[in-house]
PDB file of C-alpha atoms in Angstrom:
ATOM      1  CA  UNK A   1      15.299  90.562  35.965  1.00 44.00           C
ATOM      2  CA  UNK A   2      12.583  90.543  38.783  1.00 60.00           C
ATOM      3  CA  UNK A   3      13.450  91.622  41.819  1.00 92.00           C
ATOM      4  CA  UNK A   4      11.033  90.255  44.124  1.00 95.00           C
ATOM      5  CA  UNK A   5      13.126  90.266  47.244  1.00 95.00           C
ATOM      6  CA  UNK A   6      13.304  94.377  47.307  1.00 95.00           C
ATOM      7  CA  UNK A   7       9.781  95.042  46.167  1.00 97.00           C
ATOM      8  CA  UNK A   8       8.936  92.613  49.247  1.00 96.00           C
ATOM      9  CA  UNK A   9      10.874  94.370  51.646  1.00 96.00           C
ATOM     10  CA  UNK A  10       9.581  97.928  50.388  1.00 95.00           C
ATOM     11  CA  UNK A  11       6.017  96.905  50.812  1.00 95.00           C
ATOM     12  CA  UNK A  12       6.501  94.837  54.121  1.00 95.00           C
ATOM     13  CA  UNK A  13       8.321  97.573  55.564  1.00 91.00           C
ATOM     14  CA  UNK A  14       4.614  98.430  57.563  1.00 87.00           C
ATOM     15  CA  UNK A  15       2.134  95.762  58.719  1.00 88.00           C
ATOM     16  CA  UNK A  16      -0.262  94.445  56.784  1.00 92.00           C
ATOM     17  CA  UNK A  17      -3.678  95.018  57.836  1.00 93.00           C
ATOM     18  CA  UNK A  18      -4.961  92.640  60.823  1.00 92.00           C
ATOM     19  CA  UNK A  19      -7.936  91.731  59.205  1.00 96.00           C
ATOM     20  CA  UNK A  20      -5.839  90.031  56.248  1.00 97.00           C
ATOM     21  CA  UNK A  21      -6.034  85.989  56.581  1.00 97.00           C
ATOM     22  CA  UNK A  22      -4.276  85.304  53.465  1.00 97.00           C
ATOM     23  CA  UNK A  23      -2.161  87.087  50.884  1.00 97.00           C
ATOM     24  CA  UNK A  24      -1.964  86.274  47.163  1.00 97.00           C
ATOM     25  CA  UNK A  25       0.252  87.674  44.510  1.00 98.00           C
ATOM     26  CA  UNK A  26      -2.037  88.795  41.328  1.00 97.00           C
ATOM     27  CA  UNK A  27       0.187  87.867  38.342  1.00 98.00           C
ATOM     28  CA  UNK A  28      -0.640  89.832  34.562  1.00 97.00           C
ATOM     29  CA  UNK A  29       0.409  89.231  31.095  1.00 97.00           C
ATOM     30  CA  UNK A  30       0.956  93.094  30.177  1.00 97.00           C
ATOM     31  CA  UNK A  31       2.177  91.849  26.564  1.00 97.00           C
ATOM     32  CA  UNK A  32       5.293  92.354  24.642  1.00 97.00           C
ATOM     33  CA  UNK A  33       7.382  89.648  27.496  1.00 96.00           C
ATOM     34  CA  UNK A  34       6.189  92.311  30.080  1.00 97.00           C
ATOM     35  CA  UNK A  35       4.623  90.862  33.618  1.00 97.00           C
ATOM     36  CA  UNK A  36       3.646  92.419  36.478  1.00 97.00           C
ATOM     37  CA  UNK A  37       2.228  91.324  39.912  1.00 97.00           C
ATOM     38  CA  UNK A  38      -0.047  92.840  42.629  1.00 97.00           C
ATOM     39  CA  UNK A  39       0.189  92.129  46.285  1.00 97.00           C
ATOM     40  CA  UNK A  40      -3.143  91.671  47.602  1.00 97.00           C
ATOM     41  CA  UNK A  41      -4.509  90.492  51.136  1.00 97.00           C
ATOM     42  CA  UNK A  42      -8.130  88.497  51.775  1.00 98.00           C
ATOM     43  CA  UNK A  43     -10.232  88.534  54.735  1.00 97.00           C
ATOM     44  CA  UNK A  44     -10.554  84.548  54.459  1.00 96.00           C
ATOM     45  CA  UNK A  45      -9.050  81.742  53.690  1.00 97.00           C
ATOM     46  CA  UNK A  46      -9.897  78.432  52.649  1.00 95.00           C
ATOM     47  CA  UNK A  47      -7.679  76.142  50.724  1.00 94.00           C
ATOM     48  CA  UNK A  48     -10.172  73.982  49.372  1.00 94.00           C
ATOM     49  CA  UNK A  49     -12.340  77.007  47.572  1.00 93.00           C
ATOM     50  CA  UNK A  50      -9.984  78.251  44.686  1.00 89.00           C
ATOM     51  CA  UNK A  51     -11.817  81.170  44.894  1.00 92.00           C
ATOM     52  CA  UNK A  52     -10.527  82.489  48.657  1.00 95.00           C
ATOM     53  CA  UNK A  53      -8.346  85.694  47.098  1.00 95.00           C
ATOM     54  CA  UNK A  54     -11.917  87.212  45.697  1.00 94.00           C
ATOM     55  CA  UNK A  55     -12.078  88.449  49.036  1.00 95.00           C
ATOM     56  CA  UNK A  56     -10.141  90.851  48.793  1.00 96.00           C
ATOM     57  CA  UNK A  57      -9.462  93.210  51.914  1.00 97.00           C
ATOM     58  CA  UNK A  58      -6.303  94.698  50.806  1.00 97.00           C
ATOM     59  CA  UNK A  59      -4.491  95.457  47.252  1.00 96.00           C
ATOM     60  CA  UNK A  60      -1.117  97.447  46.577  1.00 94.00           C
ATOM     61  CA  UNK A  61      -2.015  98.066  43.320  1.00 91.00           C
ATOM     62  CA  UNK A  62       0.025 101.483  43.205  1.00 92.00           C
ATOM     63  CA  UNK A  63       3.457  99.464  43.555  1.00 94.00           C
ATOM     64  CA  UNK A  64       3.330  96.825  40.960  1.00 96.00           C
ATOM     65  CA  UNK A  65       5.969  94.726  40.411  1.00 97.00           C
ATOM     66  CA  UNK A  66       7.230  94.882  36.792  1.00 96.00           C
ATOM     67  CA  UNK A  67       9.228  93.016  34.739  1.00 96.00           C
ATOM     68  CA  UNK A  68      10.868  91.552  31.226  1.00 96.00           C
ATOM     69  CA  UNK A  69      10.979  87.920  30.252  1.00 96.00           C
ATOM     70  CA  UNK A  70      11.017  86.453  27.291  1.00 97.00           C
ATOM     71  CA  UNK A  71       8.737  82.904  28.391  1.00 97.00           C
ATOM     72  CA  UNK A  72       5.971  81.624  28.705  1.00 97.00           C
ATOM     73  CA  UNK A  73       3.283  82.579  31.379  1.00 96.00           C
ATOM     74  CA  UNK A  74       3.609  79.037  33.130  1.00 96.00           C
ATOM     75  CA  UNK A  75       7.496  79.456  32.906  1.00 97.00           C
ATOM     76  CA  UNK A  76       6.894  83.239  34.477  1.00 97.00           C
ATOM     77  CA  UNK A  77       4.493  81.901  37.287  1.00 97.00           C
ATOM     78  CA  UNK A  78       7.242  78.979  38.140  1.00 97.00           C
ATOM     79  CA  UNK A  79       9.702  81.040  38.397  1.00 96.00           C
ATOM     80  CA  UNK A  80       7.772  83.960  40.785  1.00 97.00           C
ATOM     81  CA  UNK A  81       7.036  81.028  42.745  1.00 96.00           C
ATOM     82  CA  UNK A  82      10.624  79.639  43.006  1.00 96.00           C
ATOM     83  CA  UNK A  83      11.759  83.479  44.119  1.00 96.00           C
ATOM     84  CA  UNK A  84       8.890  83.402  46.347  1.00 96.00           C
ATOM     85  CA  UNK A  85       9.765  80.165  47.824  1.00 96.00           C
ATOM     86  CA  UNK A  86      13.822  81.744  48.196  1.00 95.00           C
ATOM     87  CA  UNK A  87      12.022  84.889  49.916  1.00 96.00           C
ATOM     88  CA  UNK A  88      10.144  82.652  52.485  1.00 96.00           C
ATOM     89  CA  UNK A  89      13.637  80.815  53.653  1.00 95.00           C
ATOM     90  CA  UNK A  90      15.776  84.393  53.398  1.00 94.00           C
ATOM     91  CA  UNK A  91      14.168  87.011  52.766  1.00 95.00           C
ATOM     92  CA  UNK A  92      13.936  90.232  55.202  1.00 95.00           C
ATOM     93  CA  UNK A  93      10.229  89.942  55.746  1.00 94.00           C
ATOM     94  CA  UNK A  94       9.636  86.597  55.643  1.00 95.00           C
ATOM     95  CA  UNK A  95       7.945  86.084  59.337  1.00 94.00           C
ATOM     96  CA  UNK A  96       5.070  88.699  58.061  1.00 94.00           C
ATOM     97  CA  UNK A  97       4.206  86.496  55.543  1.00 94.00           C
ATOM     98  CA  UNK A  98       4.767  83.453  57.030  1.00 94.00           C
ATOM     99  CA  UNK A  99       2.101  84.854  59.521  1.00 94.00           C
ATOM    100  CA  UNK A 100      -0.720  84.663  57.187  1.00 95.00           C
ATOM    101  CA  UNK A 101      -3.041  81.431  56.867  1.00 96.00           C
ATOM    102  CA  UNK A 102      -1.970  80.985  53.481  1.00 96.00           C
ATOM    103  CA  UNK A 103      -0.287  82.492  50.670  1.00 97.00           C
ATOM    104  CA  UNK A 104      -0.432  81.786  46.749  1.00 97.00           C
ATOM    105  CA  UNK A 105       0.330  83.355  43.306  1.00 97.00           C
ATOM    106  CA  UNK A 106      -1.278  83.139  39.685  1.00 97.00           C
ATOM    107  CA  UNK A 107      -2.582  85.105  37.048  1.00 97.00           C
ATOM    108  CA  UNK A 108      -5.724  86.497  37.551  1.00 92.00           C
ATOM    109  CA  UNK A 109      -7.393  85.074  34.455  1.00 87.00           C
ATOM    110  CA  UNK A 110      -6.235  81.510  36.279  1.00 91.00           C
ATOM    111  CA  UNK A 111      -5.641  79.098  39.256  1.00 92.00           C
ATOM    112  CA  UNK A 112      -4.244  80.027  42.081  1.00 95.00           C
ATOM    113  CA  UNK A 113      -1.352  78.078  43.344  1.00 95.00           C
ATOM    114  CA  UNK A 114      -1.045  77.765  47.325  1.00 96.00           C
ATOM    115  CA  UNK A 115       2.645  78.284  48.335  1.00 95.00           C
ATOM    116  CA  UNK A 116       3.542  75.755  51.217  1.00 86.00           C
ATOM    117  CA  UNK A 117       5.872  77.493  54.182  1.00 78.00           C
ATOM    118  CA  UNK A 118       6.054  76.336  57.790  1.00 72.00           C
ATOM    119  CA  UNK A 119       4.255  78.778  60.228  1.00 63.00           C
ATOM    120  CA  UNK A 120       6.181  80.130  62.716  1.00 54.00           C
ATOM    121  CA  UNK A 121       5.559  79.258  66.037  1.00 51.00           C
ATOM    122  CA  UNK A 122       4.934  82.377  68.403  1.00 45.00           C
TER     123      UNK A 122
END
């Protein structure tokens, strides 16, 4: 079962970098009903150009989030979204992200999908 929530919380436990603008969760098809996803932050942001995560500032790529399910990748990138959506309401970290001009998720080879959230005022 992916367990977004903890790997979250262990890789929020520090502060981003402050030149991140936007963070995006790299989603991969490692085969066999095995996913994985990448935190990475970019140094722009632009919701009209679907290209925005290219620039890429920031990547965690030595703690990957791994996981088993047996669907199919638009199934696996609805449901990261949903748990990212639950982490955003709940989760221990939430304000960090919710601190970034925008945030979104998809496979690498694919779209990106922008994940709404109210900004915090501060």
């Amino acid at each position: 079962m992916l367990e977004l929530a903890e790997w979250l919380d262990s890789l929020l436990q520090e502060p981003l970098p402050r030149d991140i603008a936007a963070v995006n969760f790299n989603l991969y098809d490692d085969g066999d009903h095995c996913w994985s996803a990448e935190l990475i932050g970019a140094g722009s942001f632009d919701a009209d150009d679907p290209d925005w995560a290219c620039d890429e500032v920031y990547a965690a790529r030595d703690s990957l989030l791994r996981w088993e399910q047996n669907a199919s990748w638009e199934q696996v990138l609805e449901d990261f979204i949903a748990q990212l959506e639950a982490y955003l309401e709940n989760g221990r970290c939430k304000d960090q992200l919710k601190s970034f001009q925008g945030l979104g998720a998809g496979f690498v080879d694919g779209d990106i999908v922008l994940v709404d959230f109210e900004q915090d005022e501060g």
